[in-house]
CSV table of C-alpha atoms (C1' of nucleotides) in Angstrom, one decimal:
chain,number,residue,atom,x,y,z
A,1446,MET,CA,0.0,0.0,0.0
A,1447,GLU,CA,2.9,2.3,0.6
A,1448,ALA,CA,3.8,2.1,-3.1
A,1449,LEU,CA,0.3,3.4,-3.9
A,1450,ARG,CA,0.6,6.2,-1.4
A,1451,LEU,CA,3.9,7.3,-2.9
A,1452,ALA,CA,2.5,7.2,-6.4
A,1453,ILE,CA,-0.4,9.4,-5.4
A,1454,LYS,CA,1.7,11.8,-3.4
A,1455,GLN,CA,3.9,12.4,-6.4
A,1456,MET,CA,0.8,13.9,-8.1
A,1457,ILE,CA,-1.3,15.6,-5.4
A,1458,HIS,CA,-1.3,16.7,-1.8
A,1459,ILE,CA,-3.3,14.1,0.2
A,1460,SER,CA,-3.8,13.9,3.9
A,1461,ASP,CA,-3.2,10.7,5.8
A,1462,GLU,CA,-6.8,10.6,6.8
A,1463,GLU,CA,-8.0,10.9,3.1
A,1464,PHE,CA,-5.6,8.2,2.1
A,1465,GLU,CA,-6.7,5.8,4.8
A,1466,GLN,CA,-10.3,6.3,4.0
A,1467,PHE,CA,-9.6,5.8,0.3
A,1468,VAL,CA,-7.5,2.7,0.9
A,1469,ALA,CA,-10.2,1.2,3.1
A,1470,GLN,CA,-12.3,0.9,-0.1
A,1471,THR,CA,-9.7,-1.1,-1.9
A,1472,CYS,CA,-8.4,-4.6,-1.6
A,1473,ALA,CA,-5.3,-6.5,-2.5
A,1474,ARG,CA,-5.3,-9.4,-5.0
A,1475,THR,CA,-2.7,-11.9,-6.4
A,1476,TYR,CA,-2.8,-13.4,-9.8
A,1477,ARG,CA,-0.9,-16.4,-10.9
A,1478,ARG,CA,1.2,-16.5,-14.0
A,1479,GLN,CA,-1.0,-16.5,-17.1
A,1480,GLU,CA,-4.1,-15.7,-15.1
A,1481,ILE,CA,-6.7,-13.3,-16.6
A,1482,LEU,CA,-7.5,-10.1,-14.7
A,1483,SER,CA,-10.1,-8.7,-17.1
A,1484,VAL,CA,-12.1,-10.3,-20.0
A,1485,PRO,CA,-13.7,-8.7,-23.1
A,1486,ASP,CA,-17.4,-8.0,-23.4
A,1487,VAL,CA,-17.8,-7.0,-19.7
A,1488,VAL,CA,-18.0,-3.4,-18.4
A,1489,PRO,CA,-14.9,-3.0,-16.3
A,1490,ASN,CA,-15.6,-1.6,-12.9
A,1491,GLU,CA,-12.2,-1.9,-11.4
A,1492,LEU,CA,-8.8,-0.3,-11.9
A,1493,PHE,CA,-5.6,-2.0,-10.9
A,1494,PHE,CA,-2.5,-0.6,-9.3
A,1495,ILE,CA,0.5,-3.0,-9.8
A,1496,TRP,CA,2.9,-3.2,-7.0
A,1497,LYS,CA,4.6,-6.4,-8.2
A,1498,GLY,CA,4.5,-8.2,-11.5
A,1499,LEU,CA,3.7,-7.5,-15.1
A,1500,ILE,CA,0.5,-7.4,-17.1
A,1501,ARG,CA,-0.1,-7.4,-20.8
A,1502,VAL,CA,-3.1,-6.0,-22.6
A,1503,MET,CA,-4.4,-7.7,-25.7
A,1504,ILE,CA,-7.0,-7.1,-28.3
A,1505,PRO,CA,-8.3,-9.6,-30.9
A,1506,ASP,CA,-8.6,-8.7,-34.6
A,1507,GLN,CA,-11.5,-9.8,-36.8
A,1508,ALA,CA,-10.0,-13.2,-37.3
A,1509,GLY,CA,-9.9,-13.6,-33.5
A,1510,PHE,CA,-6.1,-13.4,-33.3
A,1511,ASP,CA,-4.8,-11.6,-30.2
A,1512,HIS,CA,-2.4,-8.6,-30.5
A,1513,THR,CA,-0.4,-7.4,-27.5
A,1514,ILE,CA,-1.0,-3.6,-27.4
A,1515,HIS,CA,0.5,-2.8,-24.0
A,1516,PHE,CA,2.7,-3.9,-21.1
A,1517,ALA,CA,2.0,-2.6,-17.6
A,1518,LEU,CA,4.8,-2.7,-14.9
A,1519,GLU,CA,5.2,-2.1,-11.2
A,1520,ASN,CA,3.8,1.2,-9.8
A,1521,GLN,CA,1.5,1.7,-12.7
A,1522,PHE,CA,-2.3,1.9,-12.9
A,1523,ILE,CA,-3.8,-0.4,-15.5
A,1524,ALA,CA,-7.3,-1.2,-16.8
A,1525,ASP,CA,-9.3,-0.8,-20.0
A,1526,TYR,CA,-9.6,2.8,-18.9
A,1527,SER,CA,-11.4,3.8,-22.0
A,1528,SER,CA,-14.2,1.3,-21.5
A,1529,PHE,CA,-14.2,2.1,-17.8
A,1530,LEU,CA,-14.7,5.8,-18.4
A,1531,GLN,CA,-17.4,5.1,-21.0
A,1532,HIS,CA,-19.2,2.4,-19.0
A,1533,GLN,CA,-18.8,0.2,-22.1
A,1534,PRO,CA,-18.0,-3.5,-22.4
A,1535,SER,CA,-14.3,-3.9,-22.7
A,1536,LEU,CA,-12.5,-5.0,-25.9
A,1537,TYR,CA,-9.3,-5.9,-24.0
A,1538,THR,CA,-8.0,-8.9,-22.2
A,1539,LEU,CA,-5.7,-8.2,-19.3
A,1540,GLN,CA,-3.3,-11.1,-18.4
A,1541,ALA,CA,-0.7,-11.5,-15.8
A,1542,VAL,CA,2.6,-12.5,-17.5
A,1543,GLU,CA,4.2,-13.2,-14.2
A,1544,GLU,CA,2.8,-13.7,-10.7
A,1545,THR,CA,1.3,-10.3,-10.1
A,1546,GLN,CA,0.1,-8.5,-7.0
A,1547,VAL,CA,-2.3,-5.6,-7.4
A,1548,VAL,CA,-4.4,-3.2,-5.4
A,1549,VAL,CA,-8.0,-3.2,-6.8
A,1550,LEU,CA,-9.7,0.2,-7.0
A,1551,PRO,CA,-13.4,-0.3,-7.5
A,1552,ARG,CA,-15.3,2.4,-9.4
A,1553,SER,CA,-17.1,3.4,-6.2
A,1554,ALA,CA,-13.7,4.3,-4.6
A,1555,ILE,CA,-12.8,6.4,-7.6
A,1556,GLU,CA,-16.1,8.2,-7.5
A,1557,TRP,CA,-15.7,8.7,-3.7
A,1558,GLY,CA,-12.3,10.3,-4.4
A,1559,TYR,CA,-13.8,12.8,-6.9
A,1560,LEU,CA,-16.4,13.8,-4.3
A,1561,HIS,CA,-14.5,13.7,-1.1
A,1562,MET,CA,-10.8,14.2,-1.7
A,1563,GLN,CA,-9.6,17.8,-1.8
A,1564,GLU,CA,-7.6,17.2,-4.9
A,1565,GLY,CA,-9.5,14.2,-6.3
A,1566,GLN,CA,-10.4,15.9,-9.6
A,1567,LYS,CA,-6.8,17.0,-10.0
A,1568,LEU,CA,-5.5,13.5,-9.4
A,1569,GLY,CA,-7.9,12.2,-12.1
A,1570,ARG,CA,-6.7,14.9,-14.4
A,1571,LEU,CA,-3.1,14.1,-13.9
A,1572,ILE,CA,-3.6,10.4,-14.4
A,1573,ALA,CA,-5.5,11.0,-17.6
A,1574,GLU,CA,-2.9,13.5,-18.8
A,1575,PHE,CA,-0.1,11.0,-18.0
A,1576,TYR,CA,-1.7,8.3,-20.1
A,1577,PHE,CA,-2.5,10.7,-22.8
A,1578,ILE,CA,1.2,11.6,-23.1
A,1579,TYR,CA,2.1,8.0,-23.1
A,1580,GLN,CA,-0.3,7.3,-26.0
A,1581,ASP,CA,0.7,10.4,-27.9
A,1582,ASN,CA,4.3,9.1,-27.8
A,1583,ARG,CA,3.2,5.7,-29.1
A,1584,ILE,CA,1.3,7.3,-32.0
A,1585,LYS,CA,4.2,9.5,-32.8
A,1586,ASN,CA,6.5,6.5,-32.9
A,1587,MET,CA,4.2,4.4,-35.1
A,1588,TYR,CA,4.1,7.2,-37.7
A,1589,ALA,CA,7.7,8.4,-37.6
A,1590,ARG,CA,9.8,5.3,-36.7
A,1591,THR,CA,10.3,1.9,-38.2
A,1592,PRO,CA,9.6,-1.3,-36.2
A,1593,LYS,CA,13.4,-1.9,-35.9
A,1594,GLN,CA,13.9,1.6,-34.4
A,1595,ARG,CA,11.1,1.0,-32.0
A,1596,TYR,CA,12.5,-2.3,-31.0
A,1597,ASP,CA,15.9,-0.8,-30.4
A,1598,SER,CA,14.5,1.7,-27.9
A,1599,ILE,CA,11.8,-0.4,-26.3
A,1600,THR,CA,13.6,-0.5,-23.0
A,1601,ASP,CA,13.1,3.3,-22.7
A,1602,VAL,CA,9.5,2.6,-22.1
A,1603,PHE,CA,9.7,-0.9,-20.6
A,1604,PRO,CA,12.9,-1.4,-18.7
A,1605,ASN,CA,14.2,-4.9,-18.5
A,1606,ILE,CA,11.3,-6.1,-20.7
A,1607,HIS,CA,13.6,-8.6,-22.6
A,1608,ASN,CA,14.1,-10.6,-19.4
A,1609,ARG,CA,10.4,-10.6,-18.5
A,1610,VAL,CA,8.4,-11.4,-21.6
A,1611,PRO,CA,9.0,-13.7,-24.6
A,1612,GLN,CA,10.1,-12.1,-27.8
A,1613,HIS,CA,6.9,-13.0,-29.7
A,1614,MET,CA,4.9,-10.7,-27.4
A,1615,ILE,CA,7.3,-7.9,-28.1
A,1616,ALA,CA,6.9,-8.6,-31.8
A,1617,SER,CA,3.2,-8.4,-31.4
A,1618,TYR,CA,3.5,-5.1,-29.5
A,1619,LEU,CA,5.6,-3.8,-32.4
A,1620,GLY,CA,3.0,-4.9,-34.9
A,1621,ILE,CA,5.1,-7.4,-36.7
A,1622,THR,CA,5.4,-11.2,-36.7
A,1623,PRO,CA,7.9,-13.1,-34.5
A,1624,VAL,CA,9.6,-14.4,-37.6
A,1625,HIS,CA,10.1,-10.9,-38.9
A,1626,LEU,CA,11.4,-9.6,-35.6
A,1627,SER,CA,14.0,-12.4,-35.6
A,1628,ARG,CA,15.1,-11.3,-39.1
A,1629,LEU,CA,15.3,-7.6,-38.1
A,1630,LYS,CA,17.5,-8.5,-35.1
A,1631,LYS,CA,20.0,-10.3,-37.4
A,1632,GLN,CA,20.4,-7.2,-39.5
A,1633,SER,CA,23.1,-5.3,-37.7
B,1182,MET,CA,-17.6,32.4,-28.6
B,1183,GLU,CA,-20.9,30.8,-28.1
B,1184,ALA,CA,-19.6,27.6,-29.6
B,1185,LEU,CA,-16.9,27.5,-26.9
B,1186,ARG,CA,-19.4,28.2,-24.2
B,1187,LEU,CA,-21.5,25.3,-25.3
B,1188,ALA,CA,-18.6,22.9,-25.6
B,1189,ILE,CA,-17.6,23.7,-22.0
B,1190,LYS,CA,-21.2,23.5,-20.7
B,1191,GLN,CA,-21.4,20.0,-22.1
B,1192,MET,CA,-18.7,19.0,-19.7
B,1193,ILE,CA,-19.1,21.1,-16.5
B,1194,HIS,CA,-21.3,23.6,-14.7
B,1195,ILE,CA,-19.9,27.1,-15.3
B,1196,SER,CA,-21.4,30.4,-14.3
B,1197,ASP,CA,-21.8,33.2,-16.8
B,1198,GLU,CA,-19.4,35.3,-14.7
B,1199,GLU,CA,-16.7,32.5,-14.7
B,1200,PHE,CA,-17.1,32.1,-18.4
B,1201,GLU,CA,-16.9,35.9,-19.1
B,1202,GLN,CA,-13.7,36.2,-17.0
B,1203,PHE,CA,-12.2,33.2,-18.8
B,1204,VAL,CA,-13.1,34.4,-22.3
B,1205,ALA,CA,-11.6,37.8,-21.5
B,1206,GLN,CA,-8.2,36.1,-21.4
B,1207,THR,CA,-8.6,34.6,-24.8
B,1208,CYS,CA,-8.6,36.0,-28.3
B,1209,ALA,CA,-9.9,35.1,-31.8
B,1210,ARG,CA,-7.6,34.5,-34.7
B,1211,THR,CA,-8.0,33.6,-38.4
B,1212,TYR,CA,-5.6,31.5,-40.4
B,1213,ARG,CA,-5.6,31.4,-44.2
B,1214,ARG,CA,-5.6,28.2,-46.2
B,1215,GLN,CA,-2.2,26.4,-45.8
B,1216,GLU,CA,-1.1,28.7,-43.0
B,1217,ILE,CA,0.9,27.3,-40.1
B,1218,LEU,CA,-0.5,27.6,-36.5
B,1219,SER,CA,2.3,26.0,-34.6
B,1220,VAL,CA,5.8,25.0,-35.6
B,1221,PRO,CA,8.1,22.3,-34.2
B,1222,ASP,CA,11.0,23.0,-31.8
B,1223,VAL,CA,9.0,25.7,-29.9
B,1224,VAL,CA,7.3,25.1,-26.5
B,1225,PRO,CA,3.6,25.5,-27.3
B,1226,ASN,CA,1.9,28.0,-24.9
B,1227,GLU,CA,-1.5,28.1,-26.6
B,1228,LEU,CA,-4.4,25.8,-27.1
B,1229,PHE,CA,-6.8,26.4,-30.0
B,1230,PHE,CA,-10.6,25.9,-30.1
B,1231,ILE,CA,-11.8,25.6,-33.7
B,1232,TRP,CA,-15.1,27.2,-34.4
B,1233,LYS,CA,-14.7,27.1,-38.2
B,1234,GLY,CA,-12.3,25.3,-40.4
B,1235,LEU,CA,-10.0,22.3,-40.3
B,1236,ILE,CA,-6.5,21.7,-39.1
B,1237,ARG,CA,-4.1,18.9,-39.7
B,1238,VAL,CA,-1.3,17.8,-37.4
B,1239,MET,CA,1.9,16.5,-38.9
B,1240,ILE,CA,5.1,15.0,-37.7
B,1241,PRO,CA,8.4,14.4,-39.7
B,1242,ASP,CA,10.2,11.1,-39.7
B,1243,GLN,CA,14.0,10.8,-39.6
B,1244,ALA,CA,14.2,11.5,-43.4
B,1245,GLY,CA,12.3,14.7,-42.8
B,1246,PHE,CA,9.2,13.5,-44.6
B,1247,ASP,CA,5.9,14.7,-43.0
B,1248,HIS,CA,3.2,12.3,-41.8
B,1249,THR,CA,-0.4,13.5,-41.1
B,1250,ILE,CA,-1.3,12.1,-37.8
B,1251,HIS,CA,-4.5,13.9,-37.0
B,1252,PHE,CA,-7.3,16.1,-38.3
B,1253,ALA,CA,-9.1,18.6,-36.0
B,1254,LEU,CA,-12.6,19.8,-36.9
B,1255,GLU,CA,-15.0,22.4,-35.7
B,1256,ASN,CA,-15.8,22.5,-32.0
B,1257,GLN,CA,-12.7,20.7,-31.0
B,1258,PHE,CA,-9.7,21.7,-29.0
B,1259,ILE,CA,-6.3,21.2,-30.7
B,1260,ALA,CA,-2.6,21.7,-29.9
B,1261,ASP,CA,0.4,19.6,-29.3
B,1262,TYR,CA,-1.2,19.0,-26.0
B,1263,SER,CA,1.5,16.5,-24.9
B,1264,SER,CA,4.3,19.1,-25.4
B,1265,PHE,CA,2.1,21.8,-23.9
B,1266,LEU,CA,1.6,19.7,-20.7
B,1267,GLN,CA,5.2,18.9,-20.4
B,1268,HIS,CA,6.5,22.3,-21.3
B,1269,GLN,CA,8.6,20.7,-24.0
B,1270,PRO,CA,9.4,21.8,-27.5
B,1271,SER,CA,6.8,20.6,-29.9
B,1272,LEU,CA,7.4,17.9,-32.5
B,1273,TYR,CA,4.3,18.7,-34.4
B,1274,THR,CA,3.3,21.1,-37.1
B,1275,LEU,CA,-0.2,22.4,-37.1
B,1276,GLN,CA,-1.5,23.6,-40.4
B,1277,ALA,CA,-4.9,25.1,-41.5
B,1278,VAL,CA,-6.2,23.1,-44.4
B,1279,GLU,CA,-9.0,25.5,-45.1
B,1280,GLU,CA,-9.4,29.1,-43.9
B,1281,THR,CA,-9.8,28.5,-40.2
B,1282,GLN,CA,-11.0,30.6,-37.3
B,1283,VAL,CA,-10.0,29.7,-33.7
B,1284,VAL,CA,-10.2,30.9,-30.2
B,1285,VAL,CA,-6.7,31.1,-28.7
B,1286,LEU,CA,-6.4,29.9,-25.1
B,1287,PRO,CA,-3.1,31.0,-23.6
B,1288,ARG,CA,-1.5,28.8,-20.9
B,1289,SER,CA,-2.2,31.6,-18.4
B,1290,ALA,CA,-5.9,31.3,-19.1
B,1291,ILE,CA,-5.8,27.5,-18.5
B,1292,GLU,CA,-3.9,28.0,-15.3
B,1293,TRP,CA,-6.3,30.7,-14.2
B,1294,GLY,CA,-9.2,28.2,-14.8
B,1295,TYR,CA,-7.6,25.5,-12.6
B,1296,LEU,CA,-7.2,28.0,-9.8
B,1297,HIS,CA,-10.4,30.1,-10.0
B,1298,MET,CA,-13.1,28.1,-11.8
B,1299,GLN,CA,-15.2,26.0,-9.5
B,1300,GLU,CA,-15.0,22.9,-11.8
B,1301,GLY,CA,-11.8,23.8,-13.5
B,1302,GLN,CA,-9.9,20.7,-12.6
B,1303,LYS,CA,-12.8,18.6,-13.6
B,1304,LEU,CA,-12.9,20.3,-17.0
B,1305,GLY,CA,-9.2,19.5,-17.4
B,1306,ARG,CA,-9.9,15.9,-16.4
B,1307,LEU,CA,-12.8,15.5,-18.8
B,1308,ILE,CA,-10.8,17.0,-21.7
B,1309,ALA,CA,-7.8,14.8,-21.0
B,1310,GLU,CA,-10.1,11.7,-20.7
B,1311,PHE,CA,-11.8,12.6,-24.0
B,1312,TYR,CA,-8.6,12.7,-25.9
B,1313,PHE,CA,-7.3,9.6,-24.1
B,1314,ILE,CA,-10.4,7.7,-25.3
B,1315,TYR,CA,-9.9,9.1,-28.9
B,1316,GLN,CA,-6.2,7.9,-28.8
B,1317,ASP,CA,-7.1,4.6,-27.3
B,1318,ASN,CA,-9.5,4.0,-30.2
B,1319,ARG,CA,-6.8,4.9,-32.7
B,1320,ILE,CA,-4.3,2.5,-31.2
B,1321,LYS,CA,-7.0,-0.3,-31.1
B,1322,ASN,CA,-7.7,0.3,-34.8
B,1323,MET,CA,-4.0,0.3,-35.7
B,1324,TYR,CA,-3.5,-3.1,-34.2
B,1325,ALA,CA,-6.8,-4.8,-34.9
B,1326,ARG,CA,-7.9,-3.4,-38.3
B,1327,THR,CA,-6.3,-3.1,-41.8
B,1328,PRO,CA,-5.8,0.2,-43.5
B,1329,LYS,CA,-8.7,-0.6,-45.8
B,1330,GLN,CA,-11.0,-1.2,-42.9
B,1331,ARG,CA,-9.9,2.0,-41.3
B,1332,TYR,CA,-10.4,3.9,-44.6
B,1333,ASP,CA,-13.9,2.5,-44.9
B,1334,SER,CA,-14.9,3.9,-41.5
B,1335,ILE,CA,-12.9,7.1,-41.5
B,1336,THR,CA,-16.1,9.2,-41.7
B,1337,ASP,CA,-17.1,7.9,-38.3
B,1338,VAL,CA,-14.3,9.9,-36.8
B,1339,PHE,CA,-14.0,12.7,-39.4
B,1340,PRO,CA,-17.4,13.3,-41.0
B,1341,ASN,CA,-17.3,14.7,-44.5
B,1342,ILE,CA,-13.5,14.4,-44.5
B,1343,HIS,CA,-13.5,13.3,-48.2
B,1344,ASN,CA,-14.8,16.6,-49.3
B,1345,ARG,CA,-12.5,18.7,-47.2
B,1346,VAL,CA,-9.0,17.2,-47.5
B,1347,PRO,CA,-7.1,15.6,-50.5
B,1348,GLN,CA,-6.8,11.9,-50.5
B,1349,HIS,CA,-3.1,11.8,-50.1
B,1350,MET,CA,-3.5,13.3,-46.6
B,1351,ILE,CA,-5.9,10.6,-45.7
B,1352,ALA,CA,-3.4,8.0,-47.0
B,1353,SER,CA,-0.8,9.6,-44.8
B,1354,TYR,CA,-3.1,9.5,-41.8
B,1355,LEU,CA,-3.8,5.8,-42.5
B,1356,GLY,CA,0.0,5.2,-42.6
B,1357,ILE,CA,0.1,4.1,-46.3
B,1358,THR,CA,1.2,5.8,-49.6
B,1359,PRO,CA,-1.3,7.6,-51.8
B,1360,VAL,CA,-0.6,5.0,-54.5
B,1361,HIS,CA,-1.5,2.2,-52.3
B,1362,LEU,CA,-4.7,3.8,-51.1
B,1363,SER,CA,-5.7,4.3,-54.7
B,1364,ARG,CA,-5.1,0.5,-55.2
B,1365,LEU,CA,-7.1,-0.4,-52.1
B,1366,LYS,CA,-10.1,1.6,-53.2
B,1367,LYS,CA,-10.2,-0.3,-56.5
B,1368,GLN,CA,-10.5,-3.6,-54.7
B,1369,SER,CA,-14.2,-4.1,-54.0
C,1103,DA,C1',-10.4,33.0,-68.3
C,1104,DG,C1',-6.3,30.8,-68.4
C,1105,DC,C1',-2.1,28.8,-66.7
C,1106,DA,C1',0.7,26.4,-63.4
C,1107,DA,C1',0.5,23.4,-59.8
C,1108,DA,C1',-1.7,19.8,-57.4
C,1109,DC,C1',-4.2,15.7,-57.6
C,1110,DG,C1',-5.6,10.8,-58.4
C,1111,DA,C1',-5.3,6.7,-61.2
C,1112,DT,C1',-2.4,3.3,-63.2
C,1113,DA,C1',1.4,0.2,-64.5
C,1114,DA,C1',5.9,-2.0,-63.8
C,1115,DC,C1',9.1,-3.1,-60.8
C,1116,DA,C1',11.6,-3.3,-56.1
C,1117,DA,C1',11.6,-3.9,-51.2
C,1118,DA,C1',9.5,-5.2,-47.1
C,1119,DT,C1',6.8,-8.3,-44.5
C,1120,DG,C1',3.9,-12.4,-43.9
C,1121,DT,C1',3.3,-17.7,-44.1
C,1122,DT,C1',4.7,-22.2,-43.7
C,1123,DT,C1',7.6,-25.6,-42.3
C,1124,DA,C1',11.5,-27.5,-40.0
C,1125,DT,C1',14.8,-27.8,-36.2
C,1126,DA,C1',17.3,-27.1,-32.1
C,1127,DT,C1',17.0,-25.1,-27.5
C,1128,DT,C1',14.8,-23.7,-23.4
C,1129,DT,C1',11.1,-23.7,-20.1
C,1130,DT,C1',7.3,-25.4,-17.5
C,1131,DC,C1',5.1,-28.3,-14.5
C,1132,DA,C1',3.4,-32.7,-13.0
D,220,DT,C1',13.8,-35.2,-13.0
D,221,DG,C1',11.7,-36.0,-17.4
D,222,DA,C1',8.4,-35.3,-21.0
D,223,DA,C1',5.6,-32.0,-23.3
D,224,DA,C1',5.0,-27.5,-24.6
D,225,DA,C1',6.8,-23.1,-25.7
D,226,DT,C1',10.3,-20.5,-27.8
D,227,DA,C1',13.7,-18.6,-31.2
D,228,DT,C1',15.9,-19.1,-35.6
D,229,DA,C1',16.2,-20.2,-40.3
D,230,DA,C1',15.1,-20.9,-45.2
D,231,DA,C1',11.9,-20.9,-49.1
D,232,DC,C1',8.2,-18.9,-51.0
D,233,DA,C1',3.9,-15.8,-51.3
D,234,DT,C1',1.8,-11.5,-50.6
D,235,DT,C1',1.6,-6.9,-49.4
D,236,DT,C1',3.2,-2.5,-49.7
D,237,DG,C1',6.5,1.0,-51.5
D,238,DT,C1',8.8,3.5,-55.5
D,239,DT,C1',9.1,5.6,-59.7
D,240,DA,C1',7.2,7.3,-63.8
D,241,DT,C1',3.4,8.7,-66.8
D,242,DC,C1',-1.0,10.7,-68.0
D,243,DG,C1',-5.3,13.0,-67.9
D,244,DT,C1',-8.1,15.8,-64.8
D,245,DT,C1',-9.0,19.1,-61.4
D,246,DT,C1',-8.0,23.0,-58.6
D,247,DG,C1',-6.0,27.3,-57.1
D,248,DC,C1',-4.8,31.7,-58.1
D,249,DT,C1',-4.0,36.0,-60.5
DNA sequence: AGCAAACGATAACAAATGTTTATATTTTCA
DNA sequence: TGAAAATATAAACATTTGTTATCGTTTGCT
């Protein structure tokens, strides 16, 4: 829980009392390797804060084949936030790549925070802005850089990723096939 | 200005007095066809609200070739918001495709809003969430759908776009060459 | 109204990327 | 620990996408 407190304190001022009340509305949960945290076609009503482990986010194409679109690491918030915000059924699957321990933030706790925490709205704004910036960088990279260039700098965004996920998931994240990534690595 | 008032009122409660004070800190500006609103390598300190016209956002790759990564239409806010938030030099070029009339929102006005408007933080949160959702959709589409599928549904996101921008800009937005888009259209 | 530039389609060819199959190695887990 | 599954590489071939050049049409601008 201290990791969560620190993450929040980096963004807003929050009193100990506010934090204790907020945390009382959350719970801890552990997922085993490969376990699914969130399935498609269900409205997500929980956000997760990872304090140990690694989660990947996947989306199926029309043929039903899954693409890895994101990795979430320690001290990050993760969910199908878009579906959460819109109260819409999720399109994403969230899966623990390793054994993963999270704090579960139910929608009710988030709404309580907006109403009762002094800087609740500001916290929501900063989190949305943070992920906006992250996505903006991704979109920039997709337009302006080749898969090889993105592969070569992937540890800027996901430190140590090569030791934590198999290469075919990285290929999927880059939008190419595992065979092609293997080829790109061989070139220089 | 009424368009801006409506856009804000769709997101938060704002008193007439608050709005008048806010608007007093803004100004209107008109850009001619092809004119540049925002150049790279400069920290952006203005946001734009479009009430007439159409703006495209571009980014250069390593070879210096520009890619169109976004179109902004009437009643939308536009800027290199990521660079604006981070106080960093922009990577984007903003260009008016048609004659375009905007309300200019200086950084000082935004900051004033956060401090003095009752629901200023909430407005900031909702705008960041709105663009987060937009970007999330884009990323989903890039992974799960082909350029042809995205072309066929582009008017969902940019109504009437085919009558307002040349096809080669749409091709650039889709991440393909104009020649290839022409080919895709011929198929079926 | 007229001219120059921009635009979109097309074809031929080149380069990049995907698909399939095979193989050797590593990892998982019962 | 040992067998089954997952993983990474490789090669051959197919498909997709990019590049270049041409041509007729449309558009913008004075």
